[in-house]
PDB file of C-alpha atoms in Angstrom:
ATOM      1  CA  TYR A   1      54.685 144.415 104.401  1.00 82.00           C
ATOM      2  CA  ASN A   2      50.996 144.931 104.018  1.00 89.00           C
ATOM      3  CA  ARG A   3      49.800 147.238 106.769  1.00 94.00           C
ATOM      4  CA  ASP A   4      46.244 146.490 108.039  1.00 96.00           C
ATOM      5  CA  TYR A   5      45.644 149.958 109.475  1.00 97.00           C
ATOM      6  CA  GLU A   6      45.839 151.572 106.057  1.00 96.00           C
ATOM      7  CA  SER A   7      42.537 149.788 105.227  1.00 96.00           C
ATOM      8  CA  ILE A   8      40.666 151.281 108.097  1.00 96.00           C
ATOM      9  CA  ALA A   9      42.498 154.396 109.452  1.00 96.00           C
ATOM     10  CA  VAL A  10      42.165 158.006 108.276  1.00 95.00           C
ATOM     11  CA  ILE A  11      45.875 158.713 107.674  1.00 96.00           C
ATOM     12  CA  SER A  12      47.282 162.130 107.518  1.00 95.00           C
ATOM     13  CA  THR A  13      50.553 164.054 107.980  1.00 95.00           C
ATOM     14  CA  ALA A  14      50.506 165.797 111.366  1.00 94.00           C
ATOM     15  CA  PRO A  15      50.295 169.535 111.536  1.00 93.00           C
ATOM     16  CA  PRO A  16      53.190 171.618 112.949  1.00 93.00           C
ATOM     17  CA  GLY A  17      53.620 171.582 116.711  1.00 92.00           C
ATOM     18  CA  ASN A  18      53.979 168.946 119.422  1.00 91.00           C
ATOM     19  CA  HIS A  19      50.121 168.301 119.684  1.00 93.00           C
ATOM     20  CA  TYR A  20      46.905 168.520 117.715  1.00 93.00           C
ATOM     21  CA  GLN A  21      43.623 169.850 119.122  1.00 92.00           C
ATOM     22  CA  GLU A  22      40.083 169.677 117.913  1.00 90.00           C
ATOM     23  CA  SER A  23      36.727 170.628 119.651  1.00 87.00           C
ATOM     24  CA  GLU A  24      33.453 168.922 119.306  1.00 86.00           C
ATOM     25  CA  LEU A  25      30.697 171.270 117.879  1.00 87.00           C
ATOM     26  CA  SER A  26      27.018 170.558 117.635  1.00 91.00           C
ATOM     27  CA  GLY A  27      24.586 171.709 114.822  1.00 89.00           C
ATOM     28  CA  PHE A  28      21.433 173.595 115.294  1.00 90.00           C
ATOM     29  CA  GLY A  29      18.469 170.981 115.217  1.00 88.00           C
ATOM     30  CA  HIS A  30      15.212 171.357 113.339  1.00 90.00           C
ATOM     31  CA  LEU A  31      13.852 174.680 112.014  1.00 91.00           C
ATOM     32  CA  VAL A  32      10.939 176.114 114.036  1.00 90.00           C
ATOM     33  CA  LEU A  33       7.626 177.426 112.849  1.00 92.00           C
ATOM     34  CA  LYS A  34       7.711 181.123 112.001  1.00 90.00           C
ATOM     35  CA  ASP A  35       4.377 182.958 111.517  1.00 92.00           C
ATOM     36  CA  GLU A  36       4.054 186.104 109.414  1.00 92.00           C
ATOM     37  CA  GLY A  37       5.898 189.059 111.034  1.00 91.00           C
ATOM     38  CA  ASP A  38       7.410 186.960 113.784  1.00 93.00           C
ATOM     39  CA  ALA A  39      11.091 187.281 114.503  1.00 93.00           C
ATOM     40  CA  ILE A  40      13.540 184.479 113.515  1.00 93.00           C
ATOM     41  CA  THR A  41      14.689 182.347 116.274  1.00 90.00           C
ATOM     42  CA  PHE A  42      18.514 182.501 116.550  1.00 92.00           C
ATOM     43  CA  ASP A  43      20.426 179.586 118.075  1.00 90.00           C
ATOM     44  CA  ILE A  44      24.090 178.926 118.949  1.00 90.00           C
ATOM     45  CA  PRO A  45      25.984 175.640 118.672  1.00 89.00           C
ATOM     46  CA  GLU A  46      27.123 173.730 121.734  1.00 90.00           C
ATOM     47  CA  GLN A  47      30.834 173.238 122.103  1.00 88.00           C
ATOM     48  CA  GLY A  48      32.059 170.024 123.695  1.00 84.00           C
ATOM     49  CA  ASN A  49      35.420 169.078 125.098  1.00 80.00           C
ATOM     50  CA  ALA A  50      38.482 170.097 123.299  1.00 84.00           C
ATOM     51  CA  LYS A  51      40.474 166.986 122.548  1.00 88.00           C
ATOM     52  CA  THR A  52      44.284 167.300 122.595  1.00 91.00           C
ATOM     53  CA  ILE A  53      46.329 164.664 120.985  1.00 92.00           C
ATOM     54  CA  TYR A  54      50.095 164.283 121.554  1.00 95.00           C
ATOM     55  CA  TYR A  55      52.492 162.379 119.399  1.00 96.00           C
ATOM     56  CA  THR A  56      54.499 159.348 120.672  1.00 96.00           C
ATOM     57  CA  SER A  57      57.935 158.429 119.553  1.00 97.00           C
ATOM     58  CA  TYR A  58      58.884 154.762 118.981  1.00 97.00           C
ATOM     59  CA  ALA A  59      62.390 153.481 118.606  1.00 97.00           C
ATOM     60  CA  LYS A  60      64.674 150.481 118.652  1.00 96.00           C
ATOM     61  CA  GLY A  61      68.266 149.673 117.710  1.00 95.00           C
ATOM     62  CA  PHE A  62      70.881 146.969 117.773  1.00 92.00           C
ATOM     63  CA  GLN A  63      74.767 146.773 117.517  1.00 90.00           C
ATOM     64  CA  ILE A  64      77.129 144.286 116.170  1.00 89.00           C
ATOM     65  CA  THR A  65      80.715 144.148 117.568  1.00 88.00           C
ATOM     66  CA  GLN A  66      83.628 144.965 115.214  1.00 84.00           C
ATOM     67  CA  GLU A  67      84.914 141.383 115.678  1.00 85.00           C
ATOM     68  CA  MET A  68      81.521 139.772 114.855  1.00 82.00           C
ATOM     69  CA  TYR A  69      81.207 141.902 111.857  1.00 77.00           C
ATOM     70  CA  LYS A  70      84.621 141.062 110.410  1.00 79.00           C
ATOM     71  CA  ASP A  71      84.321 137.400 111.176  1.00 82.00           C
ATOM     72  CA  ASP A  72      80.804 137.052 109.533  1.00 75.00           C
ATOM     73  CA  LEU A  73      81.923 135.131 106.471  1.00 62.00           C
ATOM     74  CA  PHE A  74      78.440 134.187 105.455  1.00 65.00           C
ATOM     75  CA  LYS A  75      76.843 137.649 105.749  1.00 72.00           C
ATOM     76  CA  ASN A  76      74.254 136.672 108.337  1.00 75.00           C
ATOM     77  CA  PHE A  77      74.493 139.913 109.976  1.00 78.00           C
ATOM     78  CA  GLN A  78      73.250 141.648 106.811  1.00 79.00           C
ATOM     79  CA  LYS A  79      69.821 140.275 107.455  1.00 84.00           C
ATOM     80  CA  LEU A  80      69.408 142.114 110.697  1.00 87.00           C
ATOM     81  CA  PRO A  81      68.687 145.653 109.271  1.00 87.00           C
ATOM     82  CA  GLN A  82      65.597 143.950 107.404  1.00 89.00           C
ATOM     83  CA  LYS A  83      64.447 142.468 110.672  1.00 92.00           C
ATOM     84  CA  LEU A  84      64.637 145.815 112.474  1.00 93.00           C
ATOM     85  CA  ALA A  85      62.654 147.346 109.556  1.00 92.00           C
ATOM     86  CA  LYS A  86      59.873 144.593 110.045  1.00 93.00           C
ATOM     87  CA  SER A  87      59.627 145.541 113.622  1.00 94.00           C
ATOM     88  CA  ALA A  88      59.106 149.147 112.688  1.00 95.00           C
ATOM     89  CA  ALA A  89      56.568 148.264 109.992  1.00 95.00           C
ATOM     90  CA  VAL A  90      54.435 146.208 112.410  1.00 96.00           C
ATOM     91  CA  LYS A  91      54.371 148.878 115.178  1.00 97.00           C
ATOM     92  CA  PRO A  92      51.709 151.216 113.812  1.00 97.00           C
ATOM     93  CA  ASP A  93      49.373 148.257 113.259  1.00 97.00           C
ATOM     94  CA  VAL A  94      49.736 147.135 116.853  1.00 97.00           C
ATOM     95  CA  VAL A  95      49.216 150.648 118.242  1.00 97.00           C
ATOM     96  CA  PHE A  96      46.353 151.384 116.016  1.00 97.00           C
ATOM     97  CA  PHE A  97      44.329 148.248 116.695  1.00 97.00           C
ATOM     98  CA  ASP A  98      45.131 148.311 120.451  1.00 96.00           C
ATOM     99  CA  THR A  99      44.043 151.977 120.745  1.00 95.00           C
ATOM    100  CA  ILE A 100      40.881 151.883 118.713  1.00 96.00           C
ATOM    101  CA  PHE A 101      39.558 148.328 119.021  1.00 96.00           C
ATOM    102  CA  ASN A 102      41.312 145.936 121.442  1.00 96.00           C
ATOM    103  CA  ASN A 103      40.997 148.513 124.241  1.00 94.00           C
ATOM    104  CA  GLY A 104      38.119 150.427 122.825  1.00 94.00           C
ATOM    105  CA  PHE A 105      35.677 148.909 125.319  1.00 94.00           C
ATOM    106  CA  SER A 106      37.744 149.556 128.353  1.00 87.00           C
ATOM    107  CA  SER A 107      40.186 152.446 127.895  1.00 70.00           C
ATOM    108  CA  THR A 108      39.073 156.161 127.929  1.00 58.00           C
ATOM    109  CA  THR A 109      39.847 158.533 125.262  1.00 57.00           C
ATOM    110  CA  SER A 110      40.939 162.096 125.659  1.00 49.00           C
ATOM    111  CA  SER A 111      37.315 163.191 126.272  1.00 55.00           C
ATOM    112  CA  GLY A 112      37.225 160.614 129.221  1.00 64.00           C
ATOM    113  CA  GLN A 113      34.841 158.045 127.662  1.00 80.00           C
ATOM    114  CA  PHE A 114      35.307 154.740 125.956  1.00 91.00           C
ATOM    115  CA  ILE A 115      35.355 154.604 122.148  1.00 94.00           C
ATOM    116  CA  PHE A 116      32.618 152.002 122.284  1.00 95.00           C
ATOM    117  CA  ASP A 117      30.202 152.904 125.008  1.00 94.00           C
ATOM    118  CA  ILE A 118      26.448 152.860 125.887  1.00 92.00           C
ATOM    119  CA  ASP A 119      26.098 156.491 126.935  1.00 91.00           C
ATOM    120  CA  HIS A 120      27.771 158.951 124.553  1.00 91.00           C
ATOM    121  CA  THR A 121      25.991 162.184 125.346  1.00 90.00           C
ATOM    122  CA  GLN A 122      24.804 164.397 122.515  1.00 91.00           C
ATOM    123  CA  LEU A 123      25.994 167.912 122.889  1.00 90.00           C
ATOM    124  CA  LYS A 124      22.821 169.748 121.953  1.00 90.00           C
ATOM    125  CA  THR A 125      20.023 167.388 123.107  1.00 90.00           C
ATOM    126  CA  GLY A 126      21.858 165.639 126.143  1.00 90.00           C
ATOM    127  CA  ALA A 127      20.516 162.322 124.969  1.00 91.00           C
ATOM    128  CA  ALA A 128      22.539 159.295 125.686  1.00 92.00           C
ATOM    129  CA  ARG A 129      23.411 157.266 122.503  1.00 92.00           C
ATOM    130  CA  SER A 130      25.190 154.012 122.182  1.00 94.00           C
ATOM    131  CA  ASN A 131      27.617 152.367 119.623  1.00 95.00           C
ATOM    132  CA  GLU A 132      27.694 148.892 121.407  1.00 96.00           C
ATOM    133  CA  PRO A 133      25.002 146.556 122.527  1.00 95.00           C
ATOM    134  CA  SER A 134      23.709 146.543 126.061  1.00 92.00           C
ATOM    135  CA  SER A 135      25.232 143.154 126.374  1.00 93.00           C
ATOM    136  CA  GLY A 136      27.806 141.493 124.058  1.00 93.00           C
ATOM    137  CA  SER A 137      26.799 138.661 121.772  1.00 95.00           C
ATOM    138  CA  SER A 138      28.390 136.266 119.290  1.00 96.00           C
ATOM    139  CA  LEU A 139      28.628 137.157 115.648  1.00 96.00           C
ATOM    140  CA  SER A 140      25.403 136.020 114.046  1.00 93.00           C
ATOM    141  CA  GLU A 141      22.678 137.173 111.692  1.00 91.00           C
ATOM    142  CA  THR A 142      20.699 138.612 114.509  1.00 92.00           C
ATOM    143  CA  SER A 143      23.566 140.516 116.062  1.00 95.00           C
ATOM    144  CA  LEU A 144      24.733 141.843 112.722  1.00 95.00           C
ATOM    145  CA  ARG A 145      21.203 143.107 111.981  1.00 94.00           C
ATOM    146  CA  ALA A 146      21.284 144.962 115.220  1.00 95.00           C
ATOM    147  CA  ALA A 147      24.469 146.651 114.198  1.00 96.00           C
ATOM    148  CA  TRP A 148      22.876 147.815 110.964  1.00 95.00           C
ATOM    149  CA  GLU A 149      19.908 149.088 112.789  1.00 94.00           C
ATOM    150  CA  HIS A 150      22.242 151.140 114.931  1.00 94.00           C
ATOM    151  CA  TYR A 151      23.276 153.050 112.031  1.00 95.00           C
ATOM    152  CA  TRP A 152      19.708 153.509 110.724  1.00 94.00           C
ATOM    153  CA  ASP A 153      18.828 155.213 114.000  1.00 92.00           C
ATOM    154  CA  LEU A 154      21.838 157.466 114.285  1.00 94.00           C
ATOM    155  CA  GLU A 155      21.432 161.162 115.081  1.00 93.00           C
ATOM    156  CA  ASP A 156      23.931 164.006 115.100  1.00 92.00           C
ATOM    157  CA  GLU A 157      24.693 166.218 118.144  1.00 92.00           C
ATOM    158  CA  ALA A 158      21.601 168.267 117.627  1.00 92.00           C
ATOM    159  CA  GLY A 159      19.326 165.299 117.126  1.00 92.00           C
ATOM    160  CA  LEU A 160      18.922 165.370 113.290  1.00 93.00           C
ATOM    161  CA  PRO A 161      19.132 162.101 111.465  1.00 94.00           C
ATOM    162  CA  ILE A 162      22.358 161.296 109.806  1.00 94.00           C
ATOM    163  CA  THR A 163      23.257 158.895 107.194  1.00 94.00           C
ATOM    164  CA  LEU A 164      26.422 156.709 107.489  1.00 95.00           C
ATOM    165  CA  THR A 165      27.314 153.809 105.185  1.00 93.00           C
ATOM    166  CA  PRO A 166      28.672 150.656 106.916  1.00 95.00           C
ATOM    167  CA  ASP A 167      30.984 148.882 104.545  1.00 95.00           C
ATOM    168  CA  ILE A 168      33.581 146.949 106.585  1.00 97.00           C
ATOM    169  CA  MET A 169      33.195 144.340 109.239  1.00 97.00           C
ATOM    170  CA  ALA A 170      36.502 144.101 111.039  1.00 98.00           C
ATOM    171  CA  ILE A 171      37.015 140.718 112.747  1.00 98.00           C
ATOM    172  CA  PRO A 172      39.856 138.634 114.206  1.00 98.00           C
ATOM    173  CA  PRO A 173      40.998 135.314 112.375  1.00 97.00           C
ATOM    174  CA  GLU A 174      38.782 133.164 114.589  1.00 97.00           C
ATOM    175  CA  LEU A 175      35.628 134.669 113.143  1.00 97.00           C
ATOM    176  CA  THR A 176      36.478 134.201 109.554  1.00 97.00           C
ATOM    177  CA  TRP A 177      34.452 131.135 108.983  1.00 95.00           C
ATOM    178  CA  VAL A 178      31.292 132.656 110.720  1.00 95.00           C
ATOM    179  CA  ALA A 179      31.706 135.855 108.673  1.00 95.00           C
ATOM    180  CA  GLU A 180      31.868 133.861 105.399  1.00 94.00           C
ATOM    181  CA  GLN A 181      28.667 131.864 106.281  1.00 92.00           C
ATOM    182  CA  LEU A 182      26.886 135.172 106.819  1.00 93.00           C
ATOM    183  CA  ARG A 183      28.247 136.645 103.605  1.00 92.00           C
ATOM    184  CA  GLN A 184      27.735 133.628 101.325  1.00 89.00           C
ATOM    185  CA  SER A 185      24.704 131.744 102.629  1.00 85.00           C
ATOM    186  CA  GLY A 186      21.513 132.589 100.855  1.00 81.00           C
ATOM    187  CA  LEU A 187      19.249 131.140 103.528  1.00 78.00           C
ATOM    188  CA  ILE A 188      19.348 131.217 107.387  1.00 75.00           C
ATOM    189  CA  THR A 189      22.628 129.466 108.314  1.00 72.00           C
ATOM    190  CA  GLY A 190      22.334 126.272 110.325  1.00 72.00           C
ATOM    191  CA  SER A 191      18.535 126.121 109.889  1.00 72.00           C
ATOM    192  CA  ALA A 192      16.092 124.222 107.724  1.00 72.00           C
ATOM    193  CA  ASN A 193      13.916 127.397 107.384  1.00 67.00           C
ATOM    194  CA  ASN A 194      13.485 128.891 103.992  1.00 69.00           C
ATOM    195  CA  ASP A 195      13.880 132.451 105.050  1.00 79.00           C
ATOM    196  CA  ILE A 196      16.577 134.428 103.294  1.00 83.00           C
ATOM    197  CA  ASN A 197      19.740 135.412 104.997  1.00 84.00           C
ATOM    198  CA  VAL A 198      19.005 139.268 104.924  1.00 86.00           C
ATOM    199  CA  VAL A 199      22.666 140.152 105.891  1.00 91.00           C
ATOM    200  CA  ASN A 200      24.088 138.414 102.796  1.00 89.00           C
ATOM    201  CA  PRO A 201      25.197 141.273 100.494  1.00 91.00           C
ATOM    202  CA  SER A 202      23.947 139.459  97.404  1.00 87.00           C
ATOM    203  CA  ASN A 203      20.402 139.721  98.696  1.00 86.00           C
ATOM    204  CA  GLY A 204      20.513 143.543  98.278  1.00 87.00           C
ATOM    205  CA  VAL A 205      19.393 144.586 101.791  1.00 90.00           C
ATOM    206  CA  VAL A 206      22.820 145.604 103.098  1.00 92.00           C
ATOM    207  CA  GLN A 207      26.383 145.776 101.709  1.00 92.00           C
ATOM    208  CA  TRP A 208      29.444 144.862 103.573  1.00 94.00           C
ATOM    209  CA  LYS A 209      32.804 142.962 103.262  1.00 95.00           C
ATOM    210  CA  PRO A 210      34.769 141.204 105.988  1.00 96.00           C
ATOM    211  CA  PHE A 211      38.197 142.549 106.962  1.00 97.00           C
ATOM    212  CA  VAL A 212      40.316 139.975 108.954  1.00 97.00           C
ATOM    213  CA  SER A 213      43.178 141.343 111.032  1.00 97.00           C
ATOM    214  CA  ARG A 214      45.556 139.434 113.231  1.00 96.00           C
ATOM    215  CA  PHE A 215      46.088 142.575 115.321  1.00 97.00           C
ATOM    216  CA  LEU A 216      42.492 142.075 116.696  1.00 98.00           C
ATOM    217  CA  THR A 217      43.253 140.109 119.852  1.00 96.00           C
ATOM    218  CA  ASP A 218      39.857 139.257 121.194  1.00 96.00           C
ATOM    219  CA  ALA A 219      38.488 136.150 119.468  1.00 96.00           C
ATOM    220  CA  ASN A 220      34.824 137.106 120.101  1.00 96.00           C
ATOM    221  CA  ALA A 221      34.788 140.890 119.483  1.00 97.00           C
ATOM    222  CA  TRP A 222      33.759 142.252 116.076  1.00 98.00           C
ATOM    223  CA  PHE A 223      33.216 145.750 114.551  1.00 98.00           C
ATOM    224  CA  LEU A 224      30.960 147.164 111.829  1.00 98.00           C
ATOM    225  CA  LEU A 225      32.578 150.202 110.461  1.00 98.00           C
ATOM    226  CA  ALA A 226      31.149 153.028 108.236  1.00 97.00           C
ATOM    227  CA  LYS A 227      32.885 154.697 105.277  1.00 96.00           C
ATOM    228  CA  GLU A 228      32.701 157.833 107.211  1.00 95.00           C
ATOM    229  CA  ARG A 229      34.466 156.448 110.272  1.00 95.00           C
ATOM    230  CA  ASP A 230      36.801 158.984 112.164  1.00 94.00           C
ATOM    231  CA  CYS A 231      39.832 156.765 113.530  1.00 95.00           C
ATOM    232  CA  ARG A 232      42.875 158.396 112.734  1.00 96.00           C
ATOM    233  CA  LEU A 233      46.629 157.848 112.456  1.00 97.00           C
ATOM    234  CA  TYR A 234      48.694 161.049 112.186  1.00 97.00           C
ATOM    235  CA  TRP A 235      52.249 160.741 111.161  1.00 97.00           C
ATOM    236  CA  LYS A 236      54.676 163.184 112.717  1.00 96.00           C
ATOM    237  CA  GLU A 237      57.796 161.326 111.568  1.00 96.00           C
ATOM    238  CA  ASN A 238      57.690 158.335 109.343  1.00 95.00           C
ATOM    239  CA  ALA A 239      60.012 155.383 110.060  1.00 93.00           C
ATOM    240  CA  GLU A 240      63.633 156.297 109.503  1.00 94.00           C
ATOM    241  CA  MET A 241      66.625 153.873 109.779  1.00 93.00           C
ATOM    242  CA  GLU A 242      70.109 155.079 110.505  1.00 93.00           C
ATOM    243  CA  SER A 243      73.463 153.352 110.932  1.00 91.00           C
ATOM    244  CA  GLY A 244      76.944 154.358 111.987  1.00 92.00           C
ATOM    245  CA  ASP A 245      80.103 153.059 113.839  1.00 92.00           C
ATOM    246  CA  ASP A 246      80.849 153.709 117.359  1.00 91.00           C
ATOM    247  CA  PHE A 247      84.332 155.509 117.450  1.00 91.00           C
ATOM    248  CA  TYR A 248      85.271 154.068 120.884  1.00 91.00           C
ATOM    249  CA  THR A 249      84.365 150.332 120.228  1.00 90.00           C
ATOM    250  CA  GLY A 250      84.246 149.985 116.582  1.00 89.00           C
ATOM    251  CA  ASN A 251      80.670 148.489 116.911  1.00 91.00           C
ATOM    252  CA  ALA A 252      78.295 148.890 113.992  1.00 88.00           C
ATOM    253  CA  LEU A 253      75.166 150.633 115.257  1.00 92.00           C
ATOM    254  CA  PHE A 254      71.633 150.527 113.698  1.00 92.00           C
ATOM    255  CA  LYS A 255      68.513 152.258 114.799  1.00 95.00           C
ATOM    256  CA  VAL A 256      65.016 153.055 113.626  1.00 96.00           C
ATOM    257  CA  THR A 257      62.757 155.722 114.913  1.00 97.00           C
ATOM    258  CA  MET A 258      59.105 156.894 114.224  1.00 97.00           C
ATOM    259  CA  ARG A 259      56.575 159.292 115.748  1.00 97.00           C
ATOM    260  CA  PHE A 260      52.822 159.239 115.372  1.00 97.00           C
ATOM    261  CA  SER A 261      49.558 159.406 117.119  1.00 96.00           C
ATOM    262  CA  VAL A 262      46.389 157.215 116.921  1.00 96.00           C
ATOM    263  CA  PHE A 263      43.095 158.427 118.085  1.00 94.00           C
ATOM    264  CA  ALA A 264      39.333 158.698 117.394  1.00 92.00           C
ATOM    265  CA  MET A 265      37.531 161.928 117.187  1.00 89.00           C
ATOM    266  CA  ASP A 266      33.928 160.752 116.695  1.00 91.00           C
ATOM    267  CA  TRP A 267      32.485 157.482 117.685  1.00 93.00           C
ATOM    268  CA  LYS A 268      29.454 157.578 115.277  1.00 94.00           C
ATOM    269  CA  GLY A 269      31.047 155.845 112.445  1.00 95.00           C
ATOM    270  CA  MET A 270      32.163 152.838 114.352  1.00 97.00           C
ATOM    271  CA  TYR A 271      30.003 150.042 116.038  1.00 97.00           C
ATOM    272  CA  GLY A 272      31.549 147.406 118.185  1.00 97.00           C
ATOM    273  CA  ASN A 273      30.330 144.295 119.828  1.00 97.00           C
ATOM    274  CA  PRO A 274      32.685 142.765 122.454  1.00 96.00           C
ATOM    275  CA  GLY A 275      31.122 139.318 122.068  1.00 95.00           C
ATOM    276  CA  PRO A 276      29.665 137.200 124.878  1.00 92.00           C
ATOM    277  CA  SER A 277      31.372 137.665 128.324  1.00 80.00           C
TER     278      SER A 277
END
């Protein structure tokens, strides 16, 4: 099974303990003018909210009666463990895309804010920054250009410019054809104009590739993601399947368990457009 989240998430083995905690921390802003003999101006970083992440356990099992197992002449029941393994393989994709993207415009993170929002507050400057448009719009050359301009205008928590490199546009299957038109057309799509299609990677202005995922459930929402994105999946316990017989009934028991956490620590490497409302 090809896991979609592996192409987008930062994957790591969880550290010891039942939770993980990380704090936001600003930089220091621009240097200030120092005349001869003047004292150096010292500064301290601003510390933001401490984000605490807990790990969630997932499990499922099935059982086959002793009689059914013995009467299964055609070994149909031997297929069931593979089906349970498929359920386990799909679960991280469902949780990852629901947590980061499908609910990213409406569900708060551990810091109490949406992942995609219009008023992320910079720690040092207090300025409000956005990683979504003020109003959603369909995927087009114009809306994709606005997404790129978002990255060109990014600042860190102290107001210094930062450089992030968008490389993936994550889309649901319904937007496949639109994305391919934008990626392949040399001229403005659906127009007799001779202007070039500036979001076509072959024109050299921007570089990106589409990533289509069935786990993106909104047919209109799309996301431009930077290489430096900070959406994570931490494995506490990888999927493990076990089987055994129940002494009292003789039934064959099968179960699979896993434990992990999905979260985003920094919004800056992700831009989302919810599409038209």
